[in-house]
Each structure stands twice: as C-alpha cells, then as structure tokens.
PDB file of C-alpha atoms in Angstrom:
ATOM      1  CA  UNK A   1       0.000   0.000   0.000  1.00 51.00           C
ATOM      2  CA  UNK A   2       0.763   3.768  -0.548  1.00 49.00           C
ATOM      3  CA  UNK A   3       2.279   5.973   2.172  1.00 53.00           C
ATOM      4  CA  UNK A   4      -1.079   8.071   2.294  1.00 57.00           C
ATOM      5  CA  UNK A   5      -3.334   4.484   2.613  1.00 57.00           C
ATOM      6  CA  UNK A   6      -0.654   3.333   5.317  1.00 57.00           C
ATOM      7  CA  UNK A   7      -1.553   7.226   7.678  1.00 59.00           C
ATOM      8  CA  UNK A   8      -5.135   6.452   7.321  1.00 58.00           C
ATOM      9  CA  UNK A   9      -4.924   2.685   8.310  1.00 56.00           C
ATOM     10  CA  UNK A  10      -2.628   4.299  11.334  1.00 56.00           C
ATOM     11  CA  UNK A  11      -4.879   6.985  12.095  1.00 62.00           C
ATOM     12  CA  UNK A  12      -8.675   4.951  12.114  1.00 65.00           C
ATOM     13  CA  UNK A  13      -6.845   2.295  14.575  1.00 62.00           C
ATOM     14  CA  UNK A  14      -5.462   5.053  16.661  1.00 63.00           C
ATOM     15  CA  UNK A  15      -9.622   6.500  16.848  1.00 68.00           C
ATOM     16  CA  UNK A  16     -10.589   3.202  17.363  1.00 64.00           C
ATOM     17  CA  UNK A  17      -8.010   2.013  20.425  1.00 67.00           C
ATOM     18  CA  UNK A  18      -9.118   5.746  22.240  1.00 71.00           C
ATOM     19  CA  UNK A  19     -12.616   4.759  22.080  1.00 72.00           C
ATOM     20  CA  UNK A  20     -12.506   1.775  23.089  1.00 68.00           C
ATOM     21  CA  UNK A  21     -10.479   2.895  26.123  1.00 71.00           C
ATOM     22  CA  UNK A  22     -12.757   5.873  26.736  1.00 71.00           C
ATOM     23  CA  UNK A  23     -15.766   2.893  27.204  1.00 66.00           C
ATOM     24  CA  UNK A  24     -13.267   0.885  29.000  1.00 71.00           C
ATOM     25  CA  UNK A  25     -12.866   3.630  31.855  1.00 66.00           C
ATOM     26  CA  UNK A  26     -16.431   4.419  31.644  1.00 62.00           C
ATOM     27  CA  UNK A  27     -17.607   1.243  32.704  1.00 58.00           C
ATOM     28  CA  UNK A  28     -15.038   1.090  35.342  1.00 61.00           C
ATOM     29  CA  UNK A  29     -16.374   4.149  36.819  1.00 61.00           C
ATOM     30  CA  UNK A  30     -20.202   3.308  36.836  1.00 57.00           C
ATOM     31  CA  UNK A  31     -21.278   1.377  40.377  1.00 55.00           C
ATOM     32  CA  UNK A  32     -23.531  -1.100  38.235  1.00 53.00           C
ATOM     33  CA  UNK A  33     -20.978  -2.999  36.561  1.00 51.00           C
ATOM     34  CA  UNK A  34     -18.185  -3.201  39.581  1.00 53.00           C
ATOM     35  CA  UNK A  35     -18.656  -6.328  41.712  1.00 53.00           C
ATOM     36  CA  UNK A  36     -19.679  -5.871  45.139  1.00 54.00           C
ATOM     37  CA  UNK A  37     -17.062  -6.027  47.596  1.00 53.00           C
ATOM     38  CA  UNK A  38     -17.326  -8.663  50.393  1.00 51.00           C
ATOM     39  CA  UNK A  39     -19.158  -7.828  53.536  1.00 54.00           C
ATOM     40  CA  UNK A  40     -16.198  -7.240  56.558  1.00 54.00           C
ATOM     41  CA  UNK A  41     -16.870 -10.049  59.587  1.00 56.00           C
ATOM     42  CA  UNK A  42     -18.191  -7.496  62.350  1.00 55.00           C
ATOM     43  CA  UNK A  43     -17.308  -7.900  65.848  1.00 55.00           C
ATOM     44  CA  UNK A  44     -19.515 -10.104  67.548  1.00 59.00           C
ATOM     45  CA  UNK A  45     -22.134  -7.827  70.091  1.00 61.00           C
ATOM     46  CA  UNK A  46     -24.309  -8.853  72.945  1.00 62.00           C
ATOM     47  CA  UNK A  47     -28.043  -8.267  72.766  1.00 59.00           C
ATOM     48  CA  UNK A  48     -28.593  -4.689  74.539  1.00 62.00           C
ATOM     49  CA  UNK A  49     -31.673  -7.049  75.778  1.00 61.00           C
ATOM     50  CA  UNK A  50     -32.346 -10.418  77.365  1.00 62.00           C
ATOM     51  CA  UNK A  51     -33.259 -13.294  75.454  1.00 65.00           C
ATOM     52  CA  UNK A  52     -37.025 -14.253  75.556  1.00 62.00           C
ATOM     53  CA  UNK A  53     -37.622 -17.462  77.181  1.00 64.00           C
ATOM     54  CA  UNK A  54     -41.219 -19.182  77.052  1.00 63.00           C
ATOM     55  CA  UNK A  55     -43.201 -18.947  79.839  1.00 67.00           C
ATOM     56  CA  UNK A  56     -43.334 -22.327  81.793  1.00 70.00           C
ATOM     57  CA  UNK A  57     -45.495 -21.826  84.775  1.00 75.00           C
ATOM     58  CA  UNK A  58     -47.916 -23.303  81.966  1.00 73.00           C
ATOM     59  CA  UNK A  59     -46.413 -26.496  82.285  1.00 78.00           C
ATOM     60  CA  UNK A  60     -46.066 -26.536  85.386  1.00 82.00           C
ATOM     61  CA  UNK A  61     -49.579 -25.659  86.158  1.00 78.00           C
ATOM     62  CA  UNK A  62     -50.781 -28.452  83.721  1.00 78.00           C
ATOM     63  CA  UNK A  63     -48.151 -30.915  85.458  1.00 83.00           C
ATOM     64  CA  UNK A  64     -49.519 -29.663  89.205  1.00 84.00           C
ATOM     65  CA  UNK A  65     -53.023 -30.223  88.007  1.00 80.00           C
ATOM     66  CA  UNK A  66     -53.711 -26.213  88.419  1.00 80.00           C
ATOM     67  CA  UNK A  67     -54.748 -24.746  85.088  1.00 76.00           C
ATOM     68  CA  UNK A  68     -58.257 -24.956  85.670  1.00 76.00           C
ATOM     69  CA  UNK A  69     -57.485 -22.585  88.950  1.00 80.00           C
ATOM     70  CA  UNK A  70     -56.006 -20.048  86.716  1.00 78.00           C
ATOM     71  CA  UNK A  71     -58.954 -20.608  84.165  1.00 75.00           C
ATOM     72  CA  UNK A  72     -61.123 -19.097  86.962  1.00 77.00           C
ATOM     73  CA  UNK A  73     -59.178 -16.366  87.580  1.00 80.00           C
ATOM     74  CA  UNK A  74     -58.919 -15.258  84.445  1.00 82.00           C
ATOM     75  CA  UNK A  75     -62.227 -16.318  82.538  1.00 83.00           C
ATOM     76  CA  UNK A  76     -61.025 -14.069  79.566  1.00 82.00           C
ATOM     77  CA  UNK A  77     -58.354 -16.176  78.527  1.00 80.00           C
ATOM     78  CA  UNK A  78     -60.923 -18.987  76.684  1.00 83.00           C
ATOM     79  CA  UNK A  79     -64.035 -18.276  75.245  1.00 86.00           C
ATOM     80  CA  UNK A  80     -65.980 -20.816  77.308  1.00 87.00           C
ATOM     81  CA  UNK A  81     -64.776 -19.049  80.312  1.00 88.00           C
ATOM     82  CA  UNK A  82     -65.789 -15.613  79.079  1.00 90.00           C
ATOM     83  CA  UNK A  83     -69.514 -16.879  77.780  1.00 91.00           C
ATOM     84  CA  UNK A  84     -69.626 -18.735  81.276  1.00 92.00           C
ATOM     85  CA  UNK A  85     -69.010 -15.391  82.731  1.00 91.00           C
ATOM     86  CA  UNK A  86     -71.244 -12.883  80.993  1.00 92.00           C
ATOM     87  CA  UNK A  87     -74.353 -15.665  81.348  1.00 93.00           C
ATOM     88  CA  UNK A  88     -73.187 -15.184  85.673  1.00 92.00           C
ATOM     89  CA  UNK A  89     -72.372 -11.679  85.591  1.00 92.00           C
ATOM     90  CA  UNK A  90     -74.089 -10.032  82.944  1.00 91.00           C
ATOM     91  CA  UNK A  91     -76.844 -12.412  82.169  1.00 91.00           C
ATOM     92  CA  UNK A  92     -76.228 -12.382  78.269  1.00 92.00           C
ATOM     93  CA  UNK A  93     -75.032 -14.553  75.856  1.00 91.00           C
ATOM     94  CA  UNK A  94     -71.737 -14.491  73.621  1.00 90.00           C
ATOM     95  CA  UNK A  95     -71.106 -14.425  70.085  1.00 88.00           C
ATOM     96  CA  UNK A  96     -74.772 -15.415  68.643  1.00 88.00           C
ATOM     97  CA  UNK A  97     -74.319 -18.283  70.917  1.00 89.00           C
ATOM     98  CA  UNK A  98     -77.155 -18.976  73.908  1.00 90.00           C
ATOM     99  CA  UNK A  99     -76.398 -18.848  77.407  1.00 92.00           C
ATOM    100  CA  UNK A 100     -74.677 -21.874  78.919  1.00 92.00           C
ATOM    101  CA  UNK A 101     -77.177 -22.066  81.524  1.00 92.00           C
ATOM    102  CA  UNK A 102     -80.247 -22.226  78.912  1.00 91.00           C
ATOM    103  CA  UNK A 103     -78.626 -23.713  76.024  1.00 89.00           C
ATOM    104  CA  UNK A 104     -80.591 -26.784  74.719  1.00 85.00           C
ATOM    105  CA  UNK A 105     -77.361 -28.918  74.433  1.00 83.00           C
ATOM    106  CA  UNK A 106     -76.246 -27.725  77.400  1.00 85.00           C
ATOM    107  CA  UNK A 107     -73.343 -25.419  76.080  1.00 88.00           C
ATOM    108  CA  UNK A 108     -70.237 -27.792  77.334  1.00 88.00           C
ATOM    109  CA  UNK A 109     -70.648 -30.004  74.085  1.00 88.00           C
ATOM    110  CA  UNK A 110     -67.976 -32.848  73.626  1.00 87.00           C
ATOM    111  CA  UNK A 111     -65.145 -32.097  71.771  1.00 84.00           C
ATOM    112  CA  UNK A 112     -62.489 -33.984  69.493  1.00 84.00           C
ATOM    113  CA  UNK A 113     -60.573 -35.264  72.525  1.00 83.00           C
ATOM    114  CA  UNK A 114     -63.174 -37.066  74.316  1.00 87.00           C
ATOM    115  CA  UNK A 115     -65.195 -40.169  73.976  1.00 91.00           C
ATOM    116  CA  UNK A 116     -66.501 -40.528  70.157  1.00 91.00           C
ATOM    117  CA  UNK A 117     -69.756 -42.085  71.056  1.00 93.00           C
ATOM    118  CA  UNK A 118     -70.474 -38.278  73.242  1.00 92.00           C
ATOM    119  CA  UNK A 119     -68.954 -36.557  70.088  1.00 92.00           C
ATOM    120  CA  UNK A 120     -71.825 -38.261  68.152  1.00 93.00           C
ATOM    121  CA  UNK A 121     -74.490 -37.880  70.521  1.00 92.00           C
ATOM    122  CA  UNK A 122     -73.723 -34.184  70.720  1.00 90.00           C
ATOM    123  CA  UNK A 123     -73.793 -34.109  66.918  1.00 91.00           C
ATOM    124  CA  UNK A 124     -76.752 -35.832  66.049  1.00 92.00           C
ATOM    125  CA  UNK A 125     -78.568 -33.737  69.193  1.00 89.00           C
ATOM    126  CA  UNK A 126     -77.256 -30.364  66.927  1.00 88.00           C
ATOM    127  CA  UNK A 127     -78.787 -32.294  64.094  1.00 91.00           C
ATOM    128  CA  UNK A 128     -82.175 -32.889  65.442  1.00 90.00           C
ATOM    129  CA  UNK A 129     -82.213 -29.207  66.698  1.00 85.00           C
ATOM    130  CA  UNK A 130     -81.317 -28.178  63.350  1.00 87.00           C
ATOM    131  CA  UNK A 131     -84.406 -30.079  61.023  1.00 91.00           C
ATOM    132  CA  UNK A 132     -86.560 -28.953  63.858  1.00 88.00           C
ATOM    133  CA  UNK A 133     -85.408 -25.246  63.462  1.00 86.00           C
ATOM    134  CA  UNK A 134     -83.197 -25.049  60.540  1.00 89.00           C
ATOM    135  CA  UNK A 135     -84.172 -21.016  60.059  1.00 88.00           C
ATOM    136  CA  UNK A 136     -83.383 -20.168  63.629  1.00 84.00           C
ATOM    137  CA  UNK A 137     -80.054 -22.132  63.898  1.00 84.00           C
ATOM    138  CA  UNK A 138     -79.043 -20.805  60.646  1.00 87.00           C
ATOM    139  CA  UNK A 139     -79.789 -17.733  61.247  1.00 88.00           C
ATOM    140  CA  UNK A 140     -79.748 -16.912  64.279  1.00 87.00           C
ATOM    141  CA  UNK A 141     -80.757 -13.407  66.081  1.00 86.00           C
ATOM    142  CA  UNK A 142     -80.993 -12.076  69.577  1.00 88.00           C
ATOM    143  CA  UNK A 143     -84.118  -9.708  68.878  1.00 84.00           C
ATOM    144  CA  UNK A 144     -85.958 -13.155  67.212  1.00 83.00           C
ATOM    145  CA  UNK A 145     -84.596 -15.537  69.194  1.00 86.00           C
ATOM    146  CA  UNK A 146     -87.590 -18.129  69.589  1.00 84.00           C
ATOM    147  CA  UNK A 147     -85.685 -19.998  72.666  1.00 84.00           C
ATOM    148  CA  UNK A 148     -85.157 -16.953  74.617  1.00 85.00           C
ATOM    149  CA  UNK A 149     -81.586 -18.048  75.198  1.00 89.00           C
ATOM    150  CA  UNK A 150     -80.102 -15.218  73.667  1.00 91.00           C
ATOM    151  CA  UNK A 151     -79.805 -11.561  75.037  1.00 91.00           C
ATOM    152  CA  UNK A 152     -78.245  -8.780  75.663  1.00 90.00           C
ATOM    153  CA  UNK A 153     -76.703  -7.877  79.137  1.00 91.00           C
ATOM    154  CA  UNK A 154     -79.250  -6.748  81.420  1.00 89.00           C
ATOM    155  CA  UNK A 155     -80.693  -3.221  80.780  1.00 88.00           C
ATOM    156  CA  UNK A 156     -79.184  -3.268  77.419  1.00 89.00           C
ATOM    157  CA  UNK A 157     -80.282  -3.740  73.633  1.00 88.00           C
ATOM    158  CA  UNK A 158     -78.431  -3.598  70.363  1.00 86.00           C
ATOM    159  CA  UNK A 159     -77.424   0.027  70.212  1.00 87.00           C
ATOM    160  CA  UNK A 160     -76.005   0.281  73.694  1.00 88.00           C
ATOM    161  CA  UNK A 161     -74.476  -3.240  74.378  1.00 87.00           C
ATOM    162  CA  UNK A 162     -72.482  -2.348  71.181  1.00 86.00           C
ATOM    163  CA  UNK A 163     -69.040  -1.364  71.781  1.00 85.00           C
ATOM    164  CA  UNK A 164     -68.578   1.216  68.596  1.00 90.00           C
ATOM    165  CA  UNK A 165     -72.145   3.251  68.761  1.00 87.00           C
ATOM    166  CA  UNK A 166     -73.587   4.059  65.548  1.00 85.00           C
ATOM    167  CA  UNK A 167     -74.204   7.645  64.917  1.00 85.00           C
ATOM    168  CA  UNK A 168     -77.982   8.852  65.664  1.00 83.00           C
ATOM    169  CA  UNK A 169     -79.954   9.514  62.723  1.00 82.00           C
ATOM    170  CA  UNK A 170     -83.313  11.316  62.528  1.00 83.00           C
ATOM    171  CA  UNK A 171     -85.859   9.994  60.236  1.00 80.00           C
ATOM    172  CA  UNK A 172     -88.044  12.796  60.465  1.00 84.00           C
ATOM    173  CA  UNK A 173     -89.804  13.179  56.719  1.00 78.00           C
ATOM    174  CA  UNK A 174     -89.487  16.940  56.655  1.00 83.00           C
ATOM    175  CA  UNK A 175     -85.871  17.163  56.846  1.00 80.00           C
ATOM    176  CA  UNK A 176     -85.448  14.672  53.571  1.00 76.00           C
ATOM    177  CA  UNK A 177     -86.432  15.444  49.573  1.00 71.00           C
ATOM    178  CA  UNK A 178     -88.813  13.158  48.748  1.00 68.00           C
ATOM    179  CA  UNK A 179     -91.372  13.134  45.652  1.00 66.00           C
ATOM    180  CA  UNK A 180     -88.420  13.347  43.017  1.00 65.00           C
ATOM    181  CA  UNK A 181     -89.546  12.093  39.447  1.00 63.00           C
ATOM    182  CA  UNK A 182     -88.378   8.837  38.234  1.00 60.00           C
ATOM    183  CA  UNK A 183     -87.103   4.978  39.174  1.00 59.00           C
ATOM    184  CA  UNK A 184     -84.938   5.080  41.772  1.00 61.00           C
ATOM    185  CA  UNK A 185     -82.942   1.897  41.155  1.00 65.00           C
ATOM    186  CA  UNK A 186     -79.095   3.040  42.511  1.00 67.00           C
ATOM    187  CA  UNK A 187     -80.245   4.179  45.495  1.00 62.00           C
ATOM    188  CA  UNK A 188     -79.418   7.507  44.530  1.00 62.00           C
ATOM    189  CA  UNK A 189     -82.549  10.209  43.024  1.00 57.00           C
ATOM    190  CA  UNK A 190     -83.039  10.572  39.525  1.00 57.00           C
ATOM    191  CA  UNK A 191     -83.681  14.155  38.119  1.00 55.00           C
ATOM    192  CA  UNK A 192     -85.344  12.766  35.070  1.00 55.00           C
ATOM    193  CA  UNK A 193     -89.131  12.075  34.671  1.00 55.00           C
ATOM    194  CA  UNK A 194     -91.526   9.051  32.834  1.00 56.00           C
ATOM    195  CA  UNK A 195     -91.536   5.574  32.868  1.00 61.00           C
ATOM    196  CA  UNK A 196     -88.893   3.235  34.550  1.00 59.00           C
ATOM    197  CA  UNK A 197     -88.451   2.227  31.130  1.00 64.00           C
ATOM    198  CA  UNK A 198     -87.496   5.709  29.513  1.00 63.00           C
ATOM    199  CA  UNK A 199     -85.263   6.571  32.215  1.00 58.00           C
ATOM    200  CA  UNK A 200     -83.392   3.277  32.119  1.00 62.00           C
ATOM    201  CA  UNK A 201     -83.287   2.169  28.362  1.00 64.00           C
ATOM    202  CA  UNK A 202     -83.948   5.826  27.041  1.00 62.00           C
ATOM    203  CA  UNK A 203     -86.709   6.681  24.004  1.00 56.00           C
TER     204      UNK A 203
END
C-alpha cells in the first residue's frame, strides 16, 4: 500500500483504540458494573436485651393439676370461660351463641378429645335441633330468638351493648327530599321524569 493508505490505516486504529479505552474507563467508573465487595466479619455484640424465654409456669400448672385454677381467675383467657361469665355476671349470651345455663345442648358439648360415642351424641342432638329449626339455627338473632336463650346484658339492647355506637340519625320526613320524578334503582334520586323504562333504556 501507498504511504497516504498506510496514515489512514494508522490513524482509524489510533480513533478506534481511544474509544474503546474511553468505554473501557467508563464502565469502570459506573457502580452497576463493579462487583460488590465482600461484607467485613463485624465484631460479635451482645443483645442490649435479654433473650425471651417461654413462659413455663404453663407447664407446670398443667403438670400440678392447676390450670383450671387459673382458668377461673382469668375467665377471659378462653371463650368458654368468658360466655360462662357474661351468662353469671351479665346475664347475656356471647357471640350469637345462647347462654350456657339455657342452652338446649347444654353449652359444654364434647369435643375432638373425648369419647366418640359423646362426640356423636352431641352431633346428632345439633342435628335434630337443626331439622326442627333449621331457620333459627341458621340464622340466628338475639331480637328473634324463639328460645329466649339469647340476650343482651341486662338493661341493654343492640345500640347500647355495642361497643362502637352508631351515629344517631333522625328519620323525620321533613328534613329529607322526597317526591323526586323517576325509578330510583341506585339508590341515589333521579332528576329525570316518565316511565322506569325511559329513564333506564332511554326513548
């Protein structure tokens, strides 16, 4: 080749070895293509708090034959204890359940650790209570109750045994619009007039 062809052949390398270099130091500088340097061992640290150890005065209550003890002093703690107390104390029933001392099954049914043949007697007794009620046990209210096994504590009803009161809303008819024209089907008045037809399907 010719002197002149030999410069450019010189001088297109020469571009090409600078930009390649230029990408080179590029990617060295960017954080998302250097490795990520190994985590240092720290210095081991005690806890600034004590480790948590589970509580075994409950096995050594169940070993000393004493959990039913603390089941009566705390009645919260299981829901049979808390129903037993608010049919004693506050002669209602708890959680759409009747009152242990008028249930029909007697409230303390058999459960999956005792004697099958009283898990199936209690079952087919909640059977036979169902097909003679199915309406009531499947639905049941304290207002409706047929059994009169349900209530509310003593000297209350639904609004003020509630914990969260609803607000107090008066229904008086003056203070709402009534009379507006047309099908009210959303729940929301309609400001057009006609049929339920026209106002739904249009002309």
């Amino acid at each position: 080749p010719s002197r002149s062809e030999s410069e450019n052949l010189a001088s297109t390398m020469s571009t090409s070895l600078i930009r390649c270099a230029t990408a080179a130091a590029l990617v060295a500088t960017c954080d998302g293509y250097m490795p990520s340097a190994a985590p240092s061992r720290a210095a081991a640290v005690r806890p600034a708090a004590a480790s948590v150890f589970m509580d075994e005065t409950v096995f050594e209550r169940a070993l000393a034959g004493e959990l039913e003890e603390e089941g009566f002093e705390n009645p919260f703690m299981s829901e049979v204890g808390w129903a037993d107390y608010l049919d004693k104390n506050a002669k209602s029933s708890y959680n759409m359940n009747q009152r242990p001392s008028l249930a029909d099954d007697g409230y303390y049914t058999a459960s999956i650790v005792d004697n099958p043949l009283d898990v199936v007697s209690d079952w087919l007794g909640a059977m036979k209570g169902y097909v003679t009620n199915p309406v009531a046990t499947a639905f049941p209210t304290i207002s409706n109750d047929p059994t009169g096994a349900r209530s509310y504590p003593k000297g209350s009803n639904e609004v003020s045994a509630r914990t969260i009161k609803p607000k107090e809303k008066d229904f008086d008819p003056k203070k709402r619009i009534v009379g507006i024209p047309g099908f009210n089907i959303f729940g929301t008045p309609s400001s057009k007039s006609g049929s339920f037809i026209e106002n739904f399907f249009g002309n």
